[in-house]
PDB file of N, CA and C in Angstrom:
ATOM      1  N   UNK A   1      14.549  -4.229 -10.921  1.00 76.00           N
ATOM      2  CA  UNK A   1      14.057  -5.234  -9.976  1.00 76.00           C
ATOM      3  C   UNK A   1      14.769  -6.554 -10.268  1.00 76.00           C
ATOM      4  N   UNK A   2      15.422  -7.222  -9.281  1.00 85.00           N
ATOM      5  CA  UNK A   2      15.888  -8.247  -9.408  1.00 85.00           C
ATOM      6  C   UNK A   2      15.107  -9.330  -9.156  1.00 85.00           C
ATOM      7  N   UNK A   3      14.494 -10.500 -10.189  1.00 90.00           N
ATOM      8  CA  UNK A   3      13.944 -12.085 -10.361  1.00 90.00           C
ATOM      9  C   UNK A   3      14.299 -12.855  -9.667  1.00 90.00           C
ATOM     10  N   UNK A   4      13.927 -14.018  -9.687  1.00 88.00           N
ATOM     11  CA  UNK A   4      14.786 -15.174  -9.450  1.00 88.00           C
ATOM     12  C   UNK A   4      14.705 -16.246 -10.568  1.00 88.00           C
ATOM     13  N   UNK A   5      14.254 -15.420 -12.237  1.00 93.00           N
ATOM     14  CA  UNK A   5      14.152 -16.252 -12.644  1.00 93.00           C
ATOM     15  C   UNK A   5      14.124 -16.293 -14.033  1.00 93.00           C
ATOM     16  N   UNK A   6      14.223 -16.590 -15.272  1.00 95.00           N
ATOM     17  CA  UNK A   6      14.633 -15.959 -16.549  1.00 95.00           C
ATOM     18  C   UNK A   6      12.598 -15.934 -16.646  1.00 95.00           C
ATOM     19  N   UNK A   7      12.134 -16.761 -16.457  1.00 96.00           N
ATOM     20  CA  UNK A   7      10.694 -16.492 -16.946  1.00 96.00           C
ATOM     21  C   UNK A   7      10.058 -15.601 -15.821  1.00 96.00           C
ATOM     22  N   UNK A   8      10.417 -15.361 -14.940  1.00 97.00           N
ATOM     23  CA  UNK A   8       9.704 -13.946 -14.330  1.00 97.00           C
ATOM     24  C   UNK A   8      10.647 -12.650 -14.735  1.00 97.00           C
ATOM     25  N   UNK A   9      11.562 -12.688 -15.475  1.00 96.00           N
ATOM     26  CA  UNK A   9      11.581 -11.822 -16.426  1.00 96.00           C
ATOM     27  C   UNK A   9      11.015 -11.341 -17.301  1.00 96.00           C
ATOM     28  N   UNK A  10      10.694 -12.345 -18.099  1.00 97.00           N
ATOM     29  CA  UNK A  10      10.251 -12.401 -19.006  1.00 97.00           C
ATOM     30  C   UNK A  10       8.359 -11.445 -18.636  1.00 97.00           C
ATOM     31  N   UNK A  11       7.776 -12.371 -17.334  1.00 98.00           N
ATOM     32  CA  UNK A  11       6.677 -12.154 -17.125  1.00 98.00           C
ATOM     33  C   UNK A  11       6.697 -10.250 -16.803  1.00 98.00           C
ATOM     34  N   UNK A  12       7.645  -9.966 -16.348  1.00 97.00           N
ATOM     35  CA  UNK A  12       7.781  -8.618 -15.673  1.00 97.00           C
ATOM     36  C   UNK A  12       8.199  -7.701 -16.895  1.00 97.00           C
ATOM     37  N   UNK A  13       8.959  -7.976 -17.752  1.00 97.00           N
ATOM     38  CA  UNK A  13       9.143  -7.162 -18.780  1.00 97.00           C
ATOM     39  C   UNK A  13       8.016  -6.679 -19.529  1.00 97.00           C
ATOM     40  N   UNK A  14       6.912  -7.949 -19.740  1.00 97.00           N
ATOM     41  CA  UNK A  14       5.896  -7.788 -21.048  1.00 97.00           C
ATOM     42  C   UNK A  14       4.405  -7.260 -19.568  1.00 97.00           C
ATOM     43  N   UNK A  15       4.725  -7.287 -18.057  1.00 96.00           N
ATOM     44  CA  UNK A  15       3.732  -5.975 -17.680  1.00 96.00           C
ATOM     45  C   UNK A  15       3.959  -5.143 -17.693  1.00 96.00           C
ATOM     46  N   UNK A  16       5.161  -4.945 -17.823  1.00 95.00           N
ATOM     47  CA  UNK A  16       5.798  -3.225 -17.861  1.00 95.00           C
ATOM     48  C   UNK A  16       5.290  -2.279 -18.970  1.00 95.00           C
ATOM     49  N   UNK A  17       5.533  -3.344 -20.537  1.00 95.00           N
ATOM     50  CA  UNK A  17       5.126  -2.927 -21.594  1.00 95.00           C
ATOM     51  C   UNK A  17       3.763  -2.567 -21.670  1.00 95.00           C
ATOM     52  N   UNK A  18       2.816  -3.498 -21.378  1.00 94.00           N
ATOM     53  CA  UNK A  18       1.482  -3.082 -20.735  1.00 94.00           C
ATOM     54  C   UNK A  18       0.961  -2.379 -20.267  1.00 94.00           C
ATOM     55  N   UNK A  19       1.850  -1.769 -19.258  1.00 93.00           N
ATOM     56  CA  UNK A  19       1.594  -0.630 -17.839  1.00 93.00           C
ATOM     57  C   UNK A  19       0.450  -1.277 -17.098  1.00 93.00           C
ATOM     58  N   UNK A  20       0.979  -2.740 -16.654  1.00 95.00           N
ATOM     59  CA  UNK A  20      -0.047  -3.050 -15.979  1.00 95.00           C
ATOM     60  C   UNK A  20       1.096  -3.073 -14.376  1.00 95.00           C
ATOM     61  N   UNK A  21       0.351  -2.363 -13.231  1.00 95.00           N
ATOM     62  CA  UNK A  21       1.037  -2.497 -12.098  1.00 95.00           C
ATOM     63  C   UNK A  21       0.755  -3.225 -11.548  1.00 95.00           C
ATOM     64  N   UNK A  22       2.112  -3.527 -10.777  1.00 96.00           N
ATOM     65  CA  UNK A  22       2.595  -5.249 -10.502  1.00 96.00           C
ATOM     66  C   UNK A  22       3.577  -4.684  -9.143  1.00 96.00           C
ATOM     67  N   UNK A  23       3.467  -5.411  -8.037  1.00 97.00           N
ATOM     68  CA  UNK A  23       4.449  -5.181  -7.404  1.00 97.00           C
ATOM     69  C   UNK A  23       4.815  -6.864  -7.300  1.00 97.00           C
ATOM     70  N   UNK A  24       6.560  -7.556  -6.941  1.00 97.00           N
ATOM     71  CA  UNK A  24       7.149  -8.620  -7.087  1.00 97.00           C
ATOM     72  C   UNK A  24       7.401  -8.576  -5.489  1.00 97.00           C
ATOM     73  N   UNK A  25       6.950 -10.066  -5.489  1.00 96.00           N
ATOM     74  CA  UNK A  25       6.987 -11.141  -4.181  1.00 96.00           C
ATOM     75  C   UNK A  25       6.590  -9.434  -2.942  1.00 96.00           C
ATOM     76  N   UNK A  26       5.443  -9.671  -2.700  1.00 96.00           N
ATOM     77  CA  UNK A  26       4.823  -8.162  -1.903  1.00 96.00           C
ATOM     78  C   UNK A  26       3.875  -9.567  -0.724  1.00 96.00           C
ATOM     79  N   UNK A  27       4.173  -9.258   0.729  1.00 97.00           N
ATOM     80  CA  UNK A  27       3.284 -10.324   1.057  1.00 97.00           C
ATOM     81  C   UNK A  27       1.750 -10.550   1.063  1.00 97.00           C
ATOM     82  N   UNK A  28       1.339 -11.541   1.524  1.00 97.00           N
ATOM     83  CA  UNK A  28       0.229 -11.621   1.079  1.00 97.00           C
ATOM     84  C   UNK A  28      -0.117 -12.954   2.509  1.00 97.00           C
ATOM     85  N   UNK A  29      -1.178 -12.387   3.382  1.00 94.00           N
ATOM     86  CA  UNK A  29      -2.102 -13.597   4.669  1.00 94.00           C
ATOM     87  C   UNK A  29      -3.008 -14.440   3.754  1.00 94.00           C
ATOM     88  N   UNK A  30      -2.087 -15.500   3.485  1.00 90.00           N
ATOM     89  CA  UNK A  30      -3.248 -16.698   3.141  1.00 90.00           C
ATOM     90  C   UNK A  30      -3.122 -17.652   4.346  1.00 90.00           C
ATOM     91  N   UNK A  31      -4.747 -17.641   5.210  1.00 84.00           N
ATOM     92  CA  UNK A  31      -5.287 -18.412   6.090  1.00 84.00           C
ATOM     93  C   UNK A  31      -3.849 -18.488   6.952  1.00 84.00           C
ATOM     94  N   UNK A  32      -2.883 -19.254   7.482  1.00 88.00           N
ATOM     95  CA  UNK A  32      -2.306 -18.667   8.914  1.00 88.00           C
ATOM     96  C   UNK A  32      -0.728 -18.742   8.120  1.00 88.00           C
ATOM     97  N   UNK A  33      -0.706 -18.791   7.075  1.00 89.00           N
ATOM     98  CA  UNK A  33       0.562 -18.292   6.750  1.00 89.00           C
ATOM     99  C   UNK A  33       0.384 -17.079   5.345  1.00 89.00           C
ATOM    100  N   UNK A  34       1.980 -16.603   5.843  1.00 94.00           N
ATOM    101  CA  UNK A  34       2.730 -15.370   4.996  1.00 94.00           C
ATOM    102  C   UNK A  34       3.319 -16.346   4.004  1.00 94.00           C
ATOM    103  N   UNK A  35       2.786 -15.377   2.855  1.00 95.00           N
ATOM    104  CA  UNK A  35       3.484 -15.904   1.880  1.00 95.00           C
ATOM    105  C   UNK A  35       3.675 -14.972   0.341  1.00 95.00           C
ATOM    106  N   UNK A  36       4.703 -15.270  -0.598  1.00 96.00           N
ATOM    107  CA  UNK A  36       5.125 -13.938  -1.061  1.00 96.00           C
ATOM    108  C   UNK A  36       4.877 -14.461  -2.800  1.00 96.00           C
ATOM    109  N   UNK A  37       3.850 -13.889  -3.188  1.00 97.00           N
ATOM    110  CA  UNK A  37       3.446 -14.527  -4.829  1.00 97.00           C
ATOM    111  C   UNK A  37       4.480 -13.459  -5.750  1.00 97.00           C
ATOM    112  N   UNK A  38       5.111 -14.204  -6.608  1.00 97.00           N
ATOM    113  CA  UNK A  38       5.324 -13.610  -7.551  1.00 97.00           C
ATOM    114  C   UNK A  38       5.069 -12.309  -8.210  1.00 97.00           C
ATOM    115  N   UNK A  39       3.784 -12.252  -8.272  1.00 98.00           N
ATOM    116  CA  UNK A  39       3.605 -11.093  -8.910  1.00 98.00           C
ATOM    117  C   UNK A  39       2.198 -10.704  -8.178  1.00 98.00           C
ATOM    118  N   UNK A  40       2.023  -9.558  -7.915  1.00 98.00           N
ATOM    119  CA  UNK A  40       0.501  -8.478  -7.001  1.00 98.00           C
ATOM    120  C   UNK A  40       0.585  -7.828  -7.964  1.00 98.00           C
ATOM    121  N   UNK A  41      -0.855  -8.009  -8.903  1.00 97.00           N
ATOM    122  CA  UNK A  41      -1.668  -7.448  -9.608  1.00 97.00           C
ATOM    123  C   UNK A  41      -2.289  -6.209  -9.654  1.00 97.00           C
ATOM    124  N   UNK A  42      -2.522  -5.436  -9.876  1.00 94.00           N
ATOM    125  CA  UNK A  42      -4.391  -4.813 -10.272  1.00 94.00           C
ATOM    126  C   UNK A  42      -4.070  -4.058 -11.377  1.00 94.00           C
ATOM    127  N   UNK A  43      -5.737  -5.021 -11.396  1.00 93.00           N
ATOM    128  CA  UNK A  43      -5.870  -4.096 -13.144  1.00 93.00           C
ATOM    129  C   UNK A  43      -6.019  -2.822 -13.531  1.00 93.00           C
ATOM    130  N   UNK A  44      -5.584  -2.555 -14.235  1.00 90.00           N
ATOM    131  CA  UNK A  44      -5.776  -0.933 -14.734  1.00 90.00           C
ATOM    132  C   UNK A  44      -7.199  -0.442 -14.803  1.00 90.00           C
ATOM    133  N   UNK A  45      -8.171  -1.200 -15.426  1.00 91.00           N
ATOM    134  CA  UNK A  45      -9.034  -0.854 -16.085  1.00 91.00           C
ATOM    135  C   UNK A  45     -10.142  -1.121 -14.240  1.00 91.00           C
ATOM    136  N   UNK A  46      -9.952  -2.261 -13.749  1.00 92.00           N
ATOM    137  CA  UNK A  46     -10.994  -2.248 -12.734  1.00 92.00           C
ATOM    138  C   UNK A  46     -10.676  -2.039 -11.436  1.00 92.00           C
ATOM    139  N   UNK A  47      -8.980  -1.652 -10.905  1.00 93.00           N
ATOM    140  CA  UNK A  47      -8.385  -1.669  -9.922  1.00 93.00           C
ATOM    141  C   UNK A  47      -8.884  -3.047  -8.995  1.00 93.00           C
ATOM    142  N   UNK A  48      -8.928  -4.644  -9.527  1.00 93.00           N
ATOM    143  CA  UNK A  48      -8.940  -5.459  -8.293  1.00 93.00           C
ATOM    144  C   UNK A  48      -7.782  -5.807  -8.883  1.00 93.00           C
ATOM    145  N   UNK A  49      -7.231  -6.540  -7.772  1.00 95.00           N
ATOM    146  CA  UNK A  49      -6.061  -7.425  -7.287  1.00 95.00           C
ATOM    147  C   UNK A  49      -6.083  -8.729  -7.779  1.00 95.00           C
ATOM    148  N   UNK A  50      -5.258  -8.789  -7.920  1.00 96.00           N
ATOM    149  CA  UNK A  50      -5.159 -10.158  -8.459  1.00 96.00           C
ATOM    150  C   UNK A  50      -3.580 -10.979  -8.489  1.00 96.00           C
ATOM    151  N   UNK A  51      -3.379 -11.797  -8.276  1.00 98.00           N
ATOM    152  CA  UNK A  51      -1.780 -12.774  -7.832  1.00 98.00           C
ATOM    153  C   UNK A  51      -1.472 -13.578  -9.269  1.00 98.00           C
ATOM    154  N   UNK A  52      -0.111 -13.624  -9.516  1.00 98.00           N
ATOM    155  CA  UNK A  52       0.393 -14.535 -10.465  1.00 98.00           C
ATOM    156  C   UNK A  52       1.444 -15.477  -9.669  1.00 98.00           C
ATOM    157  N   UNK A  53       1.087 -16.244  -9.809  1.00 98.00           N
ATOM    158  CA  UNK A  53       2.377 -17.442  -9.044  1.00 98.00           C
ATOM    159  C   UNK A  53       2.814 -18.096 -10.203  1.00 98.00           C
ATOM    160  N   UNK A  54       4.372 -18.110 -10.581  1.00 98.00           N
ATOM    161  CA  UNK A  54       4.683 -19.228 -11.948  1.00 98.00           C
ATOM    162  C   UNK A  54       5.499 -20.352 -10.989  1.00 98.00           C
ATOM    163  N   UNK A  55       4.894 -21.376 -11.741  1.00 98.00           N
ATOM    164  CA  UNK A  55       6.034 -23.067 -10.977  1.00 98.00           C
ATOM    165  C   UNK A  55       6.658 -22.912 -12.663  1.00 98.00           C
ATOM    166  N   UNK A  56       8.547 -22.749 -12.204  1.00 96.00           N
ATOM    167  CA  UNK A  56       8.992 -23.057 -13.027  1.00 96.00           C
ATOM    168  C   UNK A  56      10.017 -24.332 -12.495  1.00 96.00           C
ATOM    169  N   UNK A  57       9.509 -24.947 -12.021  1.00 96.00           N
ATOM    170  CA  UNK A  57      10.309 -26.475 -11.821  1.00 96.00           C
ATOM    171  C   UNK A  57       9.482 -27.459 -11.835  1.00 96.00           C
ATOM    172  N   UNK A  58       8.550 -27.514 -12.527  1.00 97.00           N
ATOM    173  CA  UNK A  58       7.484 -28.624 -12.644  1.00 97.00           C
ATOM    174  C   UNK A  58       8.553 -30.110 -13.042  1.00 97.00           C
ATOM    175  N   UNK A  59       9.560 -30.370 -12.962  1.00 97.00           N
ATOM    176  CA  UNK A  59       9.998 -31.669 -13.221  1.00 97.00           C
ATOM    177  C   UNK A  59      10.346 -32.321 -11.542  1.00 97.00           C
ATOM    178  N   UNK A  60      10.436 -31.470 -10.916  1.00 97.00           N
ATOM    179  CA  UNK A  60      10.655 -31.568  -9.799  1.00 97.00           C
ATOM    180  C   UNK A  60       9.837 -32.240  -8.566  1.00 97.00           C
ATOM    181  N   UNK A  61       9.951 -33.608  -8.404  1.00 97.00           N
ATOM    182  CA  UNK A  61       8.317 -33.742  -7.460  1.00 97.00           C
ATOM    183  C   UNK A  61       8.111 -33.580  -6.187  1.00 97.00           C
ATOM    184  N   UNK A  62       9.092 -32.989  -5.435  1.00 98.00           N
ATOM    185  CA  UNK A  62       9.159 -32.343  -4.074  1.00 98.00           C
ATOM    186  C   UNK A  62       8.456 -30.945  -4.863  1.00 98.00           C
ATOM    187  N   UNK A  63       9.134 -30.032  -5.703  1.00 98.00           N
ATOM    188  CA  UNK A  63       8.668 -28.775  -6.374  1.00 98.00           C
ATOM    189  C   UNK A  63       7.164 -29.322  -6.454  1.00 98.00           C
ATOM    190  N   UNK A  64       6.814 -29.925  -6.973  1.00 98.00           N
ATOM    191  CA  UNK A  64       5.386 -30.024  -7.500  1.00 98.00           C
ATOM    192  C   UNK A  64       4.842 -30.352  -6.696  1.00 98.00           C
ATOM    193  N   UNK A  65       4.802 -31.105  -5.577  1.00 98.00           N
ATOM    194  CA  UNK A  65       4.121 -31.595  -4.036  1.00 98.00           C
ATOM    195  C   UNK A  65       3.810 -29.955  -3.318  1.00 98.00           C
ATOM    196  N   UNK A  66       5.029 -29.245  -3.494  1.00 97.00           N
ATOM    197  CA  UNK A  66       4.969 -27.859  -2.573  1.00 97.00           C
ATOM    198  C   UNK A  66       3.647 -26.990  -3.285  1.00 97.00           C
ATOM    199  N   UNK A  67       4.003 -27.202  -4.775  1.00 97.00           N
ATOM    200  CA  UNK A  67       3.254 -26.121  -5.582  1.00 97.00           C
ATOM    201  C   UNK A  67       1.748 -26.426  -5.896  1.00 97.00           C
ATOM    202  N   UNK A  68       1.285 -27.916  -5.604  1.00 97.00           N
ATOM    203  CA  UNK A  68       0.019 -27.738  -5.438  1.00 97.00           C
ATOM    204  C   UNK A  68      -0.648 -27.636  -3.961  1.00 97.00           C
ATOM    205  N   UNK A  69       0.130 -27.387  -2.796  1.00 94.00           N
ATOM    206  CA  UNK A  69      -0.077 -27.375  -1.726  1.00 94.00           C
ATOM    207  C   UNK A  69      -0.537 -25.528  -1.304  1.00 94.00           C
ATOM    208  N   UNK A  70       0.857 -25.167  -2.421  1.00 95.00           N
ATOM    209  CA  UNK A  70       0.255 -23.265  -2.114  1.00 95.00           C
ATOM    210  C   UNK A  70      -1.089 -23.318  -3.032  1.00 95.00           C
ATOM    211  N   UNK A  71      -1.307 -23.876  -4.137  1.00 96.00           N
ATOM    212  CA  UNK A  71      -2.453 -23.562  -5.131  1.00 96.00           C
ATOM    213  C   UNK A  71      -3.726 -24.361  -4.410  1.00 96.00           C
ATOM    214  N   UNK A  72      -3.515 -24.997  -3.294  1.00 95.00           N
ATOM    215  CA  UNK A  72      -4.840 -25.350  -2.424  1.00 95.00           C
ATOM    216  C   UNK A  72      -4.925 -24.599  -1.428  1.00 95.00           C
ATOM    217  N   UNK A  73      -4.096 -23.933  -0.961  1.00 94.00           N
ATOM    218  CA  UNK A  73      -3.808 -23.091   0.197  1.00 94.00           C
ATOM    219  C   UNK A  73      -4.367 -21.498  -0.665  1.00 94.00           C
ATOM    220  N   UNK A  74      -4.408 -21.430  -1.965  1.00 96.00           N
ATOM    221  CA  UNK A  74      -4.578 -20.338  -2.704  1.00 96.00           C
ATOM    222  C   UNK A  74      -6.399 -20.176  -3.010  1.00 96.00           C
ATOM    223  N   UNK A  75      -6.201 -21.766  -3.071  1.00 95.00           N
ATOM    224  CA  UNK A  75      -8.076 -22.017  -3.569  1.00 95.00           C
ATOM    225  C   UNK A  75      -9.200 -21.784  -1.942  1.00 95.00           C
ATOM    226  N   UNK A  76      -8.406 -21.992  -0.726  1.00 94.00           N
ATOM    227  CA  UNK A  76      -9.124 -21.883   0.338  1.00 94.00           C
ATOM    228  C   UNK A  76      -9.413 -20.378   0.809  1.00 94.00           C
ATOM    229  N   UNK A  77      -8.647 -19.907   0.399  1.00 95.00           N
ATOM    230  CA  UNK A  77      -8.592 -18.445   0.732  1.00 95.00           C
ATOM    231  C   UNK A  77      -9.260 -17.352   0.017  1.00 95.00           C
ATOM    232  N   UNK A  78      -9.880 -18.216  -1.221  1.00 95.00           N
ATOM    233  CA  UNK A  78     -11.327 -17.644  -2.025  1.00 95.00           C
ATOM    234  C   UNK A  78     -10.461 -17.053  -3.221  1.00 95.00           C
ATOM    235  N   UNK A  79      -9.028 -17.879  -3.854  1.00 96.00           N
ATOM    236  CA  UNK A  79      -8.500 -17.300  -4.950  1.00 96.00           C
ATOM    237  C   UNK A  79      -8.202 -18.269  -5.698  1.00 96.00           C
ATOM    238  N   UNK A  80      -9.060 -18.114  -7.107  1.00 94.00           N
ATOM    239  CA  UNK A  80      -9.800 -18.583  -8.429  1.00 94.00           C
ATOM    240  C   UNK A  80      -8.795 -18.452  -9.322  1.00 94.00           C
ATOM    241  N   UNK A  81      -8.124 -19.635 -10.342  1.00 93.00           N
ATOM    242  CA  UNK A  81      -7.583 -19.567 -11.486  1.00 93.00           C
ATOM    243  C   UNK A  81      -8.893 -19.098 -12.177  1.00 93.00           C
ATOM    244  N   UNK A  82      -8.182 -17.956 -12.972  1.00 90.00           N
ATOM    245  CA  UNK A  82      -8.884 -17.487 -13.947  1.00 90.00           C
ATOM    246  C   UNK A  82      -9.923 -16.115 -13.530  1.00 90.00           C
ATOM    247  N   UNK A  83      -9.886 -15.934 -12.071  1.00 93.00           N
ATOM    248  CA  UNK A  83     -10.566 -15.059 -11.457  1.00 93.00           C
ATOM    249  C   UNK A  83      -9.884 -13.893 -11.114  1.00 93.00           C
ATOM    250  N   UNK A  84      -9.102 -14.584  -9.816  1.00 96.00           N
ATOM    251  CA  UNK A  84      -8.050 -13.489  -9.260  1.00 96.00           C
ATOM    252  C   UNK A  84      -6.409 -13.739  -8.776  1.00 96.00           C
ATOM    253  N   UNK A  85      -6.400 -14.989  -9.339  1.00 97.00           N
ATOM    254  CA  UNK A  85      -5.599 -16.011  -9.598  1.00 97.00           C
ATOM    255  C   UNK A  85      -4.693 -16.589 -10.882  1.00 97.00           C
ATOM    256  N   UNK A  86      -3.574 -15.901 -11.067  1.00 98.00           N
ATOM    257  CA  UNK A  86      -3.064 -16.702 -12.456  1.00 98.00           C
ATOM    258  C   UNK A  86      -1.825 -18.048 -12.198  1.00 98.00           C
ATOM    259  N   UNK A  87      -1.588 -18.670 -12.538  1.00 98.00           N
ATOM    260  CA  UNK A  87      -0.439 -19.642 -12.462  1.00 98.00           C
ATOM    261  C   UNK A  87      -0.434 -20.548 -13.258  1.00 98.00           C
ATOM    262  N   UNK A  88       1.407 -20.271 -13.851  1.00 98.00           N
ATOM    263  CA  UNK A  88       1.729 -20.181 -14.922  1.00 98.00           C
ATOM    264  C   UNK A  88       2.643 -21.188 -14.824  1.00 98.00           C
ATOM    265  N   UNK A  89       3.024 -22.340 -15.905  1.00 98.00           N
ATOM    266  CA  UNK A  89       4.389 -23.574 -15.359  1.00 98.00           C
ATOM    267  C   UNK A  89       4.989 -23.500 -16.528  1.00 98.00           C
ATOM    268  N   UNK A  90       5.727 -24.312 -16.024  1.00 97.00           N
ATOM    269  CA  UNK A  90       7.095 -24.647 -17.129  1.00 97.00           C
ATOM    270  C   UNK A  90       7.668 -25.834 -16.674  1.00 97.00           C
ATOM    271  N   UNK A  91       8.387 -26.233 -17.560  1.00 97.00           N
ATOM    272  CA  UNK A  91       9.305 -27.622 -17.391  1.00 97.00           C
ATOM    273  C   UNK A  91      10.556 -27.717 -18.293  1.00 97.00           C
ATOM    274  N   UNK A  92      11.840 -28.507 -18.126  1.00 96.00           N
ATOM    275  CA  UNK A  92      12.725 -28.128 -18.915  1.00 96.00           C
ATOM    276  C   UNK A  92      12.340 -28.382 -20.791  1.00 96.00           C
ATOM    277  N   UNK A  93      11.333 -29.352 -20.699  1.00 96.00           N
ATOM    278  CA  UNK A  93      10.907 -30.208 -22.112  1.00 96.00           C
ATOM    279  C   UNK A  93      10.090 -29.409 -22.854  1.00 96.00           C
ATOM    280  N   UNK A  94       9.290 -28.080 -21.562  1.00 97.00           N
ATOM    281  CA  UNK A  94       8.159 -27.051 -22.024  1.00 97.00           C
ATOM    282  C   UNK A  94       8.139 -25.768 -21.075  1.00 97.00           C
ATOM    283  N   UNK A  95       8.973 -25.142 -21.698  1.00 97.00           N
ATOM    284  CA  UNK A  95       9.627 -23.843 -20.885  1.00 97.00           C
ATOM    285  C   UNK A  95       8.160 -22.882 -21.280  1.00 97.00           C
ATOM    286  N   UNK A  96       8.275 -22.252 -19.981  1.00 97.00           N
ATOM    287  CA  UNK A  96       7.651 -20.978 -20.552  1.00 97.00           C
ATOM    288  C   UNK A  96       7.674 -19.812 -21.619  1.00 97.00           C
ATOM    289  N   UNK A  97       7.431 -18.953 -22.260  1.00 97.00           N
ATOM    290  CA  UNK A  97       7.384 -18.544 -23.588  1.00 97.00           C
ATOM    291  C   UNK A  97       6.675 -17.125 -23.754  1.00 97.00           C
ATOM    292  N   UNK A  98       7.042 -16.168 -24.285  1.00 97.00           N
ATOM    293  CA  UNK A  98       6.438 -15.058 -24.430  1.00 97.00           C
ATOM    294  C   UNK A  98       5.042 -15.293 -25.097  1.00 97.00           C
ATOM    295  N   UNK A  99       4.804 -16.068 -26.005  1.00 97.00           N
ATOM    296  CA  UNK A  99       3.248 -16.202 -26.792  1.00 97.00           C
ATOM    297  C   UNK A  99       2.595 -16.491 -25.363  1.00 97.00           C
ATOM    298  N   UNK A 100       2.835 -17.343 -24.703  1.00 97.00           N
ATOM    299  CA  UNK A 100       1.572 -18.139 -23.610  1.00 97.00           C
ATOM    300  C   UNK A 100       1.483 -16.865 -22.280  1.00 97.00           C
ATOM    301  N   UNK A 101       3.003 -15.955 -21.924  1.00 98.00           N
ATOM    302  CA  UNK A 101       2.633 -14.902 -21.344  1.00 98.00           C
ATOM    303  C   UNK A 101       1.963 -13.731 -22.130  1.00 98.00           C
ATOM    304  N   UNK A 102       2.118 -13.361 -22.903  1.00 97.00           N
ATOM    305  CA  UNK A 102       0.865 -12.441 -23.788  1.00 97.00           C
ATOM    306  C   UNK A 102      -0.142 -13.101 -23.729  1.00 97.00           C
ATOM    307  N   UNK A 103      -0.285 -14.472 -23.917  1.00 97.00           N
ATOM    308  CA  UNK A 103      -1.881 -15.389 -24.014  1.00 97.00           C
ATOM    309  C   UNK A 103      -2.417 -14.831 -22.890  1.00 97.00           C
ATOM    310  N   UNK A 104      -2.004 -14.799 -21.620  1.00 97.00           N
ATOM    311  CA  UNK A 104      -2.299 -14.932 -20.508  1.00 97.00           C
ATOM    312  C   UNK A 104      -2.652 -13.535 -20.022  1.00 97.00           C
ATOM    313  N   UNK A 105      -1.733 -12.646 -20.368  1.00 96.00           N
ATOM    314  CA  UNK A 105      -2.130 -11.143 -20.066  1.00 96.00           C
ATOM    315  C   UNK A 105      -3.175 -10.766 -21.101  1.00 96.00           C
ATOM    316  N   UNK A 106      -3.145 -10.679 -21.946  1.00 95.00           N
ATOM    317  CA  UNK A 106      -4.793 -10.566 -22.968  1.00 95.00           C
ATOM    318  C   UNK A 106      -5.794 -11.081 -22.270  1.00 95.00           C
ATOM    319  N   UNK A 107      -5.896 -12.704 -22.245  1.00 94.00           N
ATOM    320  CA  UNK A 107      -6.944 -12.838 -21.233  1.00 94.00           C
ATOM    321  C   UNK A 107      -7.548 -12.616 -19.997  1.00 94.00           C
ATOM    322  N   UNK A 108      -6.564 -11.619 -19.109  1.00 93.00           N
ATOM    323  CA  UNK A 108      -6.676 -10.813 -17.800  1.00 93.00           C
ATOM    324  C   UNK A 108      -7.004  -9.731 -17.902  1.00 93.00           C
ATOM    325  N   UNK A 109      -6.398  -9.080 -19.044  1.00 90.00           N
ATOM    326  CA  UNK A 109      -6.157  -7.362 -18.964  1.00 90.00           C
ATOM    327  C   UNK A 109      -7.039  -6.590 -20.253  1.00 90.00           C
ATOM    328  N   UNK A 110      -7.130  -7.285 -21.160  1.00 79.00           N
ATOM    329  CA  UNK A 110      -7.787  -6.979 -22.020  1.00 79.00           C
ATOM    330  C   UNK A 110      -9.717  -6.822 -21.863  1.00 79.00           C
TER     331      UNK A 110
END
């Protein structure tokens, strides 16, 4: 599967290891737009669904204007950080990192 990104590599390698199924950028009707999250979830253990969106350009403030606009557009549509909802950032000063993606899949999947 081809990324667009060294940390959704990263994110896709360590579900694989997991065997947690994931399908990449799969669409998804939030309220009157299409739009394509990163990563489509479900858990092994309870089969719900669940979305990972990573902002890896948080230095960016057009990037960051867009990215809390999908994560309100994400919250209207009845999808919960920490629920059914993950999203994950980075910045060049604080890159993303295999410890904080294991952090993150333990606390979902486990």
């Amino acid at each position: 599967i081809y990324v667009r990104s060294k940390s959704e590599a990263m994110i896709l390698m360590l579900l694989e290891q997991r065997h947690i199924p994931y399908r990449y950028e799969s669409e998804l009707h939030l309220g009157n737009r299409d739009i394509y999250p990163d990563f489509t979830l479900i858990h092994p253990k309870t089969g719900k669904m669940l979305y990972w969106e990573h902002f890896g350009m948080m230095d960016d403030s057009i990037y960051v204007k867009n990215a809390i606009k999908k994560i309100e557009q994400y919250g209207k549509s009845g999808y919960v950080q920490g629920r059914n909802f993950i999203a994950t950032f980075e910045s060049k000063e604080a890159p993303l990192n295999t410890v904080t993606i294991n952090r993150v899949i333990q606390d979902f999947f486990q």
